[in-house]
mmCIF file of C-alpha atoms and ligand atoms in Angstrom:
data_model
loop_
_atom_site.group_PDB
_atom_site.id
_atom_site.type_symbol
_atom_site.label_atom_id
_atom_site.label_comp_id
_atom_site.label_asym_id
_atom_site.label_seq_id
_atom_site.Cartn_x
_atom_site.Cartn_y
_atom_site.Cartn_z
ATOM 1 C CA MET A 1 15.235 7.232 11.848
ATOM 2 C CA PRO A 2 13.003 4.267 11.429
ATOM 3 C CA GLN A 3 14.668 1.081 11.940
ATOM 4 C CA LEU A 4 15.832 -0.453 8.452
ATOM 5 C CA ILE A 5 16.063 -4.362 7.257
ATOM 6 C CA THR A 6 18.715 -5.446 5.262
ATOM 7 C CA LEU A 7 17.664 -7.744 2.314
ATOM 8 C CA LYS A 8 19.627 -9.798 -0.162
ATOM 9 C CA VAL A 9 17.750 -10.064 -3.676
ATOM 10 C CA ASP A 10 17.728 -13.890 -3.625
ATOM 11 C CA ARG A 11 15.798 -14.216 -7.028
ATOM 12 C CA ILE A 12 14.747 -11.967 -9.968
ATOM 13 C CA ASP A 13 11.892 -13.640 -12.177
ATOM 14 C CA ASP A 14 10.666 -11.758 -15.253
ATOM 15 C CA MET A 15 6.871 -12.116 -15.135
ATOM 16 C CA GLY A 16 6.248 -10.470 -18.557
ATOM 17 C CA GLY A 17 4.280 -7.326 -18.989
ATOM 18 C CA GLY A 18 7.013 -5.152 -17.720
ATOM 19 C CA VAL A 19 6.656 -6.737 -14.116
ATOM 20 C CA ARG A 20 9.744 -7.996 -12.188
ATOM 21 C CA ARG A 21 9.177 -10.217 -9.296
ATOM 22 C CA LEU A 22 11.962 -9.696 -6.575
ATOM 23 C CA SER A 23 12.182 -12.554 -3.902
ATOM 24 C CA LEU A 24 14.120 -11.040 -0.729
ATOM 25 C CA CYS A 25 15.585 -12.897 2.267
ATOM 26 C CA ASP A 26 18.122 -11.956 5.033
ATOM 27 C CA PRO A 27 21.532 -11.926 4.011
ATOM 28 C CA ASP A 28 22.348 -14.730 6.369
ATOM 29 C CA ARG A 29 19.100 -16.359 5.704
ATOM 30 C CA TRP A 30 17.750 -15.823 9.009
ATOM 31 C CA ARG A 31 13.892 -15.663 9.519
ATOM 32 C CA LEU A 32 12.286 -12.493 8.428
ATOM 33 C CA PRO A 33 9.533 -10.775 10.679
ATOM 34 C CA ALA A 34 6.259 -12.072 10.513
ATOM 35 C CA VAL A 35 3.704 -10.481 7.700
ATOM 36 C CA ARG A 36 0.363 -10.037 8.168
ATOM 37 C CA PRO A 37 -1.531 -10.731 4.642
ATOM 38 C CA GLY A 38 -2.101 -7.496 2.694
ATOM 39 C CA ALA A 39 0.975 -6.048 4.074
ATOM 40 C CA HIS A 40 3.585 -3.769 2.409
ATOM 41 C CA ILE A 41 6.946 -2.509 2.810
ATOM 42 C CA GLU A 42 8.930 0.804 1.946
ATOM 43 C CA VAL A 43 12.054 0.168 -0.153
ATOM 44 C CA HIS A 44 15.030 2.552 0.224
ATOM 45 C CA ILE A 45 15.501 3.593 -3.235
ATOM 46 C CA PRO A 46 19.097 5.458 -3.681
ATOM 47 C CA ASP A 47 18.884 8.954 -4.434
ATOM 48 C CA VAL A 48 15.101 8.702 -5.143
ATOM 49 C CA GLY A 49 13.656 8.113 -1.560
ATOM 50 C CA THR A 50 11.032 5.290 -0.223
ATOM 51 C CA ARG A 51 8.804 3.632 -2.380
ATOM 52 C CA VAL A 52 5.979 1.150 -1.278
ATOM 53 C CA TYR A 53 5.314 -2.370 -2.600
ATOM 54 C CA SER A 54 2.834 -4.812 -1.186
ATOM 55 C CA LEU A 55 4.320 -8.183 -0.227
ATOM 56 C CA CYS A 56 2.889 -10.775 -2.694
ATOM 57 C CA GLY A 57 4.305 -14.037 -1.377
ATOM 58 C CA ASP A 58 2.612 -16.428 1.157
ATOM 59 C CA PRO A 59 2.897 -14.791 4.670
ATOM 60 C CA ALA A 60 3.535 -18.525 6.089
ATOM 61 C CA VAL A 61 7.034 -18.363 4.297
ATOM 62 C CA GLU A 62 9.238 -17.020 6.966
ATOM 63 C CA ASN A 63 12.560 -16.679 5.287
ATOM 64 C CA GLN A 64 11.571 -15.152 2.162
ATOM 65 C CA TRP A 65 9.466 -11.991 0.987
ATOM 66 C CA GLN A 66 8.308 -11.194 -2.336
ATOM 67 C CA ILE A 67 7.461 -7.945 -4.133
ATOM 68 C CA ALA A 68 6.325 -7.677 -7.830
ATOM 69 C CA VAL A 69 7.297 -4.260 -9.542
ATOM 70 C CA LYS A 70 5.841 -2.703 -12.642
ATOM 71 C CA ARG A 71 8.216 -0.603 -14.534
ATOM 72 C CA SER A 72 6.717 2.641 -15.027
ATOM 73 C CA GLU A 73 8.330 5.093 -17.232
ATOM 74 C CA THR A 74 6.291 8.122 -15.640
ATOM 75 C CA SER A 75 7.338 6.985 -11.982
ATOM 76 C CA ARG A 76 9.686 9.158 -10.202
ATOM 77 C CA GLY A 77 12.405 6.577 -10.281
ATOM 78 C CA GLY A 78 11.618 3.783 -8.163
ATOM 79 C CA SER A 79 10.378 1.191 -10.430
ATOM 80 C CA VAL A 80 13.185 2.101 -13.110
ATOM 81 C CA TRP A 81 15.797 1.370 -10.546
ATOM 82 C CA LEU A 82 14.528 -1.482 -9.369
ATOM 83 C CA HIS A 83 14.361 -2.984 -12.865
ATOM 84 C CA GLU A 84 17.401 -1.639 -14.029
ATOM 85 C CA GLN A 85 20.006 -1.421 -11.419
ATOM 86 C CA LEU A 86 19.192 -4.436 -8.935
ATOM 87 C CA THR A 87 20.690 -7.925 -9.810
ATOM 88 C CA GLU A 88 20.466 -11.033 -7.782
ATOM 89 C CA GLY A 89 22.780 -10.990 -4.749
ATOM 90 C CA ALA A 90 22.416 -7.213 -4.395
ATOM 91 C CA ILE A 91 21.428 -5.618 -0.982
ATOM 92 C CA VAL A 92 18.354 -3.469 -0.361
ATOM 93 C CA TYR A 93 16.968 -1.751 2.617
ATOM 94 C CA SER A 94 13.240 -1.648 3.739
ATOM 95 C CA SER A 95 11.117 -0.760 6.644
ATOM 96 C CA PHE A 96 9.472 -3.476 8.857
ATOM 97 C CA PRO A 97 6.287 -4.592 6.990
ATOM 98 C CA ARG A 98 3.194 -2.314 7.544
ATOM 99 C CA THR A 99 -0.311 -3.656 7.395
ATOM 100 C CA GLY A 100 -2.246 -2.301 4.246
ATOM 101 C CA PHE A 101 -5.290 -4.192 3.845
ATOM 102 C CA ARG A 102 -6.651 -5.993 6.832
ATOM 103 C CA ILE A 103 -8.622 -8.983 6.060
ATOM 104 C CA VAL A 104 -12.374 -8.450 7.623
ATOM 105 C CA GLU A 105 -12.475 -11.165 10.270
ATOM 106 C CA SER A 106 -16.190 -10.991 10.461
ATOM 107 C CA ALA A 107 -16.750 -12.022 7.064
ATOM 108 C CA THR A 108 -17.071 -15.163 5.533
ATOM 109 C CA ARG A 109 -17.008 -14.349 2.058
ATOM 110 C CA HIS A 110 -14.305 -12.187 0.723
ATOM 111 C CA ILE A 111 -14.343 -10.478 -2.765
ATOM 112 C CA MET A 112 -11.102 -8.883 -4.065
ATOM 113 C CA ILE A 113 -11.060 -6.662 -7.199
ATOM 114 C CA ALA A 114 -7.701 -5.790 -8.509
ATOM 115 C CA GLY A 115 -6.472 -3.565 -11.659
ATOM 116 C CA GLY A 116 -3.147 -5.080 -13.132
ATOM 117 C CA ILE A 117 -0.429 -4.932 -10.622
ATOM 118 C CA GLY A 118 -3.127 -4.072 -7.939
ATOM 119 C CA ILE A 119 -3.042 -7.751 -7.705
ATOM 120 C CA THR A 120 0.053 -7.754 -5.425
ATOM 121 C CA PRO A 121 -1.405 -7.470 -1.882
ATOM 122 C CA PHE A 122 -4.537 -9.695 -2.586
ATOM 123 C CA LEU A 123 -1.898 -12.797 -3.506
ATOM 124 C CA SER A 124 -0.924 -12.637 0.135
ATOM 125 C CA MET A 125 -4.219 -12.214 1.341
ATOM 126 C CA ALA A 126 -5.562 -15.262 -0.916
ATOM 127 C CA HIS A 127 -3.151 -17.787 0.682
ATOM 128 C CA VAL A 128 -4.293 -17.136 3.927
ATOM 129 C CA LEU A 129 -7.954 -17.121 3.227
ATOM 130 C CA GLU A 130 -7.560 -20.429 1.235
ATOM 131 C CA ARG A 131 -5.944 -21.930 4.554
ATOM 132 C CA LEU A 132 -8.545 -20.643 6.503
ATOM 133 C CA GLY A 133 -11.196 -22.458 4.110
ATOM 134 C CA LEU A 134 -12.817 -19.117 3.570
ATOM 135 C CA ASP A 135 -14.857 -18.435 0.426
ATOM 136 C CA TRP A 136 -12.690 -15.980 -1.864
ATOM 137 C CA GLN A 137 -12.731 -14.796 -5.093
ATOM 138 C CA LEU A 138 -10.020 -12.386 -6.987
ATOM 139 C CA HIS A 139 -10.961 -10.707 -9.917
ATOM 140 C CA VAL A 140 -8.026 -9.025 -11.995
ATOM 141 C CA LEU A 141 -8.760 -6.467 -14.676
ATOM 142 C CA HIS A 142 -5.576 -6.019 -16.842
ATOM 143 C CA ARG A 143 -4.855 -5.000 -20.235
ATOM 144 C CA GLY A 144 -2.004 -7.101 -22.216
ATOM 145 C CA PRO A 145 0.046 -9.903 -20.257
ATOM 146 C CA MET A 146 -0.558 -10.734 -16.838
ATOM 147 C CA ASP A 147 1.642 -13.759 -16.648
ATOM 148 C CA ILE A 148 2.045 -13.375 -12.680
ATOM 149 C CA VAL A 149 -1.158 -15.196 -12.443
ATOM 150 C CA GLN A 150 0.457 -18.472 -14.152
ATOM 151 C CA ASP A 151 2.060 -19.350 -10.891
ATOM 152 C CA TYR A 152 -1.600 -19.765 -9.349
ATOM 153 C CA LYS A 153 -3.118 -22.184 -11.965
ATOM 154 C CA GLY A 154 -5.063 -24.177 -9.030
ATOM 155 C CA TRP A 155 -6.725 -21.120 -8.162
ATOM 156 C CA ILE A 156 -7.830 -20.421 -11.599
ATOM 157 C CA ASP A 157 -8.965 -23.668 -12.327
ATOM 158 C CA HIS A 158 -11.356 -23.669 -9.443
ATOM 159 C CA GLY A 159 -12.996 -20.405 -10.241
ATOM 160 C CA ARG A 160 -11.068 -18.381 -7.510
ATOM 161 C CA LEU A 161 -8.786 -16.338 -9.298
ATOM 162 C CA ARG A 162 -10.464 -14.719 -12.522
ATOM 163 C CA THR A 163 -8.768 -12.506 -15.059
ATOM 164 C CA TYR A 164 -10.348 -10.162 -17.641
ATOM 165 C CA ASP A 165 -8.262 -8.768 -20.337
ATOM 166 C CA THR A 166 -9.864 -5.602 -21.185
ATOM 167 C CA SER A 167 -7.575 -4.927 -24.217
ATOM 168 C CA THR A 168 -9.351 -8.000 -26.007
ATOM 169 C CA GLY A 169 -12.647 -8.465 -23.893
ATOM 170 C CA ARG A 170 -15.284 -6.707 -22.325
ATOM 171 C CA ARG A 171 -14.839 -4.810 -19.183
ATOM 172 C CA PRO A 172 -16.903 -6.683 -16.252
ATOM 173 C CA ASN A 173 -19.411 -4.736 -14.579
ATOM 174 C CA LEU A 174 -18.362 -4.256 -10.672
ATOM 175 C CA SER A 175 -22.075 -4.583 -9.872
ATOM 176 C CA ASP A 176 -22.119 -8.207 -11.307
ATOM 177 C CA ILE A 177 -18.791 -8.893 -9.192
ATOM 178 C CA LEU A 178 -20.173 -7.604 -5.994
ATOM 179 C CA ALA A 179 -22.709 -8.988 -4.145
ATOM 180 C CA GLN A 180 -25.517 -7.175 -2.603
ATOM 181 C CA PRO A 181 -24.441 -5.701 1.065
ATOM 182 C CA ASP A 182 -24.224 -8.288 3.481
ATOM 183 C CA ALA A 183 -22.414 -8.430 6.937
ATOM 184 C CA SER A 184 -21.234 -11.755 6.043
ATOM 185 C CA VAL A 185 -19.282 -10.336 2.767
ATOM 186 C CA ALA A 186 -16.073 -7.960 2.687
ATOM 187 C CA ALA A 187 -14.695 -6.697 -0.592
ATOM 188 C CA TYR A 188 -11.443 -4.864 -1.321
ATOM 189 C CA CYS A 189 -10.085 -2.882 -4.369
ATOM 190 C CA CYS A 190 -6.679 -1.786 -5.417
ATOM 191 C CA GLY A 191 -6.248 -0.198 -8.815
ATOM 192 C CA PRO A 192 -6.338 2.898 -11.043
ATOM 193 C CA GLN A 193 -8.694 5.895 -9.695
ATOM 194 C CA SER A 194 -11.218 5.044 -12.322
ATOM 195 C CA MET A 195 -11.751 1.541 -10.711
ATOM 196 C CA ILE A 196 -11.656 2.835 -7.211
ATOM 197 C CA ASP A 197 -14.317 5.383 -8.180
ATOM 198 C CA ALA A 198 -16.607 2.549 -9.285
ATOM 199 C CA PHE A 199 -16.044 0.424 -6.548
ATOM 200 C CA GLN A 200 -16.728 3.139 -3.935
ATOM 201 C CA GLU A 201 -19.892 3.925 -6.039
ATOM 202 C CA GLN A 202 -21.143 0.255 -5.757
ATOM 203 C CA THR A 203 -20.135 -0.321 -2.002
ATOM 204 C CA MET A 204 -21.437 2.991 -0.758
ATOM 205 C CA ALA A 205 -24.207 1.166 1.228
ATOM 206 C CA TRP A 206 -22.069 -1.507 2.571
ATOM 207 C CA PRO A 207 -21.397 -2.003 6.413
ATOM 208 C CA GLN A 208 -18.489 0.146 7.500
ATOM 209 C CA ASP A 209 -15.165 -1.510 7.078
ATOM 210 C CA HIS A 210 -16.526 -3.861 4.696
ATOM 211 C CA ALA A 211 -15.340 -2.217 1.634
ATOM 212 C CA GLN A 212 -11.645 -1.642 1.746
ATOM 213 C CA ILE A 213 -9.440 0.240 -0.918
ATOM 214 C CA GLU A 214 -5.795 0.632 -1.376
ATOM 215 C CA TYR A 215 -4.781 3.313 -4.167
ATOM 216 C CA PHE A 216 -1.873 3.083 -6.683
ATOM 217 C CA LEU A 217 -1.705 6.792 -6.810
ATOM 218 C CA PRO A 218 -2.722 9.736 -4.663
ATOM 219 C CA PRO A 219 -5.727 11.210 -5.946
ATOM 220 C CA LYS A 220 -6.003 14.955 -6.367
ATOM 221 C CA LEU A 221 -7.165 16.435 -3.070
ATOM 222 C CA ALA A 222 -9.379 19.403 -2.833
ATOM 223 C CA PRO A 223 -7.912 22.155 -0.841
ATOM 224 C CA ALA A 224 -9.130 22.047 2.830
ATOM 225 C CA ALA A 225 -11.260 25.039 3.458
ATOM 226 C CA ASN A 226 -10.298 25.296 7.390
ATOM 227 C CA ALA A 227 -6.728 25.263 6.793
ATOM 228 C CA ARG A 228 -4.558 28.332 7.499
ATOM 229 C CA PRO A 229 -1.037 29.194 7.953
ATOM 230 C CA TYR A 230 0.605 28.102 11.241
ATOM 231 C CA THR A 231 3.682 27.750 13.310
ATOM 232 C CA VAL A 232 4.629 24.174 13.866
ATOM 233 C CA GLU A 233 6.847 23.536 17.216
ATOM 234 C CA LEU A 234 8.983 20.433 17.232
ATOM 235 C CA LYS A 235 8.454 19.408 20.935
ATOM 236 C CA LYS A 236 11.765 17.526 21.646
ATOM 237 C CA SER A 237 13.952 20.241 20.064
ATOM 238 C CA GLY A 238 11.876 23.171 20.894
ATOM 239 C CA VAL A 239 12.438 24.289 17.471
ATOM 240 C CA THR A 240 9.632 26.261 15.433
ATOM 241 C CA ALA A 241 8.788 26.822 11.789
ATOM 242 C CA GLU A 242 6.302 28.854 9.852
ATOM 243 C CA VAL A 243 4.191 26.712 7.493
ATOM 244 C CA GLY A 244 2.850 28.765 4.909
ATOM 245 C CA SER A 245 -0.377 28.750 3.134
ATOM 246 C CA GLY A 246 -0.558 25.813 0.746
ATOM 247 C CA GLU A 247 2.655 24.334 1.961
ATOM 248 C CA SER A 248 2.686 20.873 3.290
ATOM 249 C CA LEU A 249 4.047 20.082 6.941
ATOM 250 C CA LEU A 250 6.348 18.019 5.163
ATOM 251 C CA LYS A 251 8.144 20.412 2.842
ATOM 252 C CA ALA A 252 8.278 22.770 5.910
ATOM 253 C CA LEU A 253 9.935 20.335 8.135
ATOM 254 C CA LEU A 254 12.451 19.270 5.200
ATOM 255 C CA ARG A 255 13.049 23.061 4.614
ATOM 256 C CA ILE A 256 14.452 23.486 8.154
ATOM 257 C CA GLY A 257 16.727 20.398 7.717
ATOM 258 C CA LYS A 258 14.305 17.740 9.500
ATOM 259 C CA LYS A 259 14.490 14.347 8.054
ATOM 260 C CA VAL A 260 11.139 12.923 7.613
ATOM 261 C CA ASP A 261 10.747 10.140 5.317
ATOM 262 C CA SER A 262 8.006 10.237 2.633
ATOM 263 C CA SER A 263 7.242 8.229 -0.694
ATOM 264 C CA CYS A 264 3.825 8.988 -2.257
ATOM 265 C CA GLU A 265 3.393 12.453 -0.839
ATOM 266 C CA GLY A 266 -0.438 12.384 -1.501
ATOM 267 C CA GLY A 267 -1.623 10.853 1.849
ATOM 268 C CA ILE A 268 -1.861 7.071 0.708
ATOM 269 C CA CYS A 269 1.049 5.348 2.030
ATOM 270 C CA GLY A 270 1.715 6.407 5.552
ATOM 271 C CA VAL A 271 5.205 6.751 5.426
ATOM 272 C CA CYS A 272 5.305 10.442 6.369
ATOM 273 C CA GLU A 273 3.248 9.926 9.774
ATOM 274 C CA LEU A 274 3.865 11.828 12.797
ATOM 275 C CA ALA A 275 2.792 11.762 16.022
ATOM 276 C CA TRP A 276 0.751 15.330 17.014
ATOM 277 C CA LEU A 277 0.568 16.706 20.644
ATOM 278 C CA GLN A 278 -1.449 19.749 20.529
ATOM 279 C CA GLY A 279 -3.243 21.898 17.970
ATOM 280 C CA ASP A 280 -5.912 21.313 15.422
ATOM 281 C CA PRO A 281 -4.909 19.113 12.456
ATOM 282 C CA VAL A 282 -6.755 19.176 9.409
ATOM 283 C CA HIS A 283 -6.583 15.577 8.033
ATOM 284 C CA ARG A 284 -6.627 14.912 4.206
ATOM 285 C CA ASP A 285 -5.195 11.529 4.084
ATOM 286 C CA LEU A 286 -6.977 8.380 2.735
ATOM 287 C CA ILE A 287 -5.755 5.749 5.092
ATOM 288 C CA LEU A 288 -5.810 6.824 8.843
ATOM 289 C CA SER A 289 -8.597 5.531 11.023
ATOM 290 C CA PRO A 290 -10.812 7.973 13.054
ATOM 291 C CA ASP A 291 -8.892 6.706 16.110
ATOM 292 C CA ARG A 292 -5.095 7.136 14.604
ATOM 293 C CA ARG A 293 -5.993 10.533 13.807
ATOM 294 C CA MET A 294 -6.653 11.516 17.336
ATOM 295 C CA THR A 295 -2.650 11.141 17.752
ATOM 296 C CA HIS A 296 -1.285 10.975 14.255
ATOM 297 C CA LEU A 297 -1.316 12.725 10.974
ATOM 298 C CA LEU A 298 0.214 12.508 7.472
ATOM 299 C CA SER A 299 2.652 15.330 7.187
ATOM 300 C CA CYS A 300 2.412 15.329 3.256
ATOM 301 C CA VAL A 301 -1.065 16.239 3.320
ATOM 302 C CA SER A 302 -2.343 17.384 6.683
ATOM 303 C CA GLY A 303 -3.190 21.049 7.235
ATOM 304 C CA CYS A 304 -3.921 22.942 10.509
ATOM 305 C CA ALA A 305 -6.733 25.076 11.526
ATOM 306 C CA SER A 306 -5.110 26.510 14.751
ATOM 307 C CA GLU A 307 -2.136 28.783 14.923
ATOM 308 C CA ARG A 308 0.041 26.715 16.560
ATOM 309 C CA LEU A 309 0.632 22.873 15.968
ATOM 310 C CA VAL A 310 2.815 20.634 18.445
ATOM 311 C CA ILE A 311 4.437 17.637 16.907
ATOM 312 C CA ASP A 312 6.214 14.837 18.784
ATOM 313 C CA LEU A 313 9.359 15.466 17.022
HETATM 314 S S1 LIG B 401 4.362 10.303 1.803
HETATM 315 FE FE1 LIG B 401 2.809 8.782 1.588
HETATM 316 S S2 LIG B 401 1.330 9.662 2.872
HETATM 317 FE FE2 LIG B 401 2.707 11.152 3.415
#
């Protein structure tokens, strides 16, 4: 069981447009663990599971974290619970912060593109980029109210933060926003799939790691041609289980009573990560680096190309 942090809901702000910002602190107001810009936490929602939210406050503030949650009626219950059940003073449990976006240290110019509530990871990054004196811009495409940006008027006035209400105005071309490929420029995108597709197309020729993506929703994954039914062996207990064709490792582990945390179930959040020891995993996630894949897999989407897979569980 991963270590959890107990947090008190210190303050709730209605940010308009169905967005609620929660300010979280230690119940005794101790300092919280250090946060990297672009990091997220997994919040444990009773009877629902784990949901991932980007930390949107200034990472330099050591005794408070902030998350902004847009209520989604089509969600699987996380945002509705955070909107309807949480009051100021309530206790919630979260993971330690995990790194989502990483600021590309070799770049001197940073272009961030967000779709609606996809702004959240960039708010924490912008605080840091601003302090470092780097050249940055945050472009936010949204439909309807986007009141959360009103807290950043200085950035708007200086042309750092630009918003585009596509319900009343023209949708900007990403090619106009993104510069030509250049080793001194890094670009980041967080938003709906159509925005991510356009961003990927525009940055295809960019230097490796200089175009980074964070997904809102898991995209549809094509079946892995080389995946097959297999036996998973749990190294620590010696237990084995059969993983059927089309079944995820996560589902097979839950079926035999093993507790594995999960959230997106689509290979984009990293909550269900496990270490593997032997076998030939077929990775279908969208976030692990090639190095990380040498030792870890995401159990909600990974398949296996060998008869047996040994995991460190
Ligand atoms: S549950 Fe999100 S990556 Fe597996």
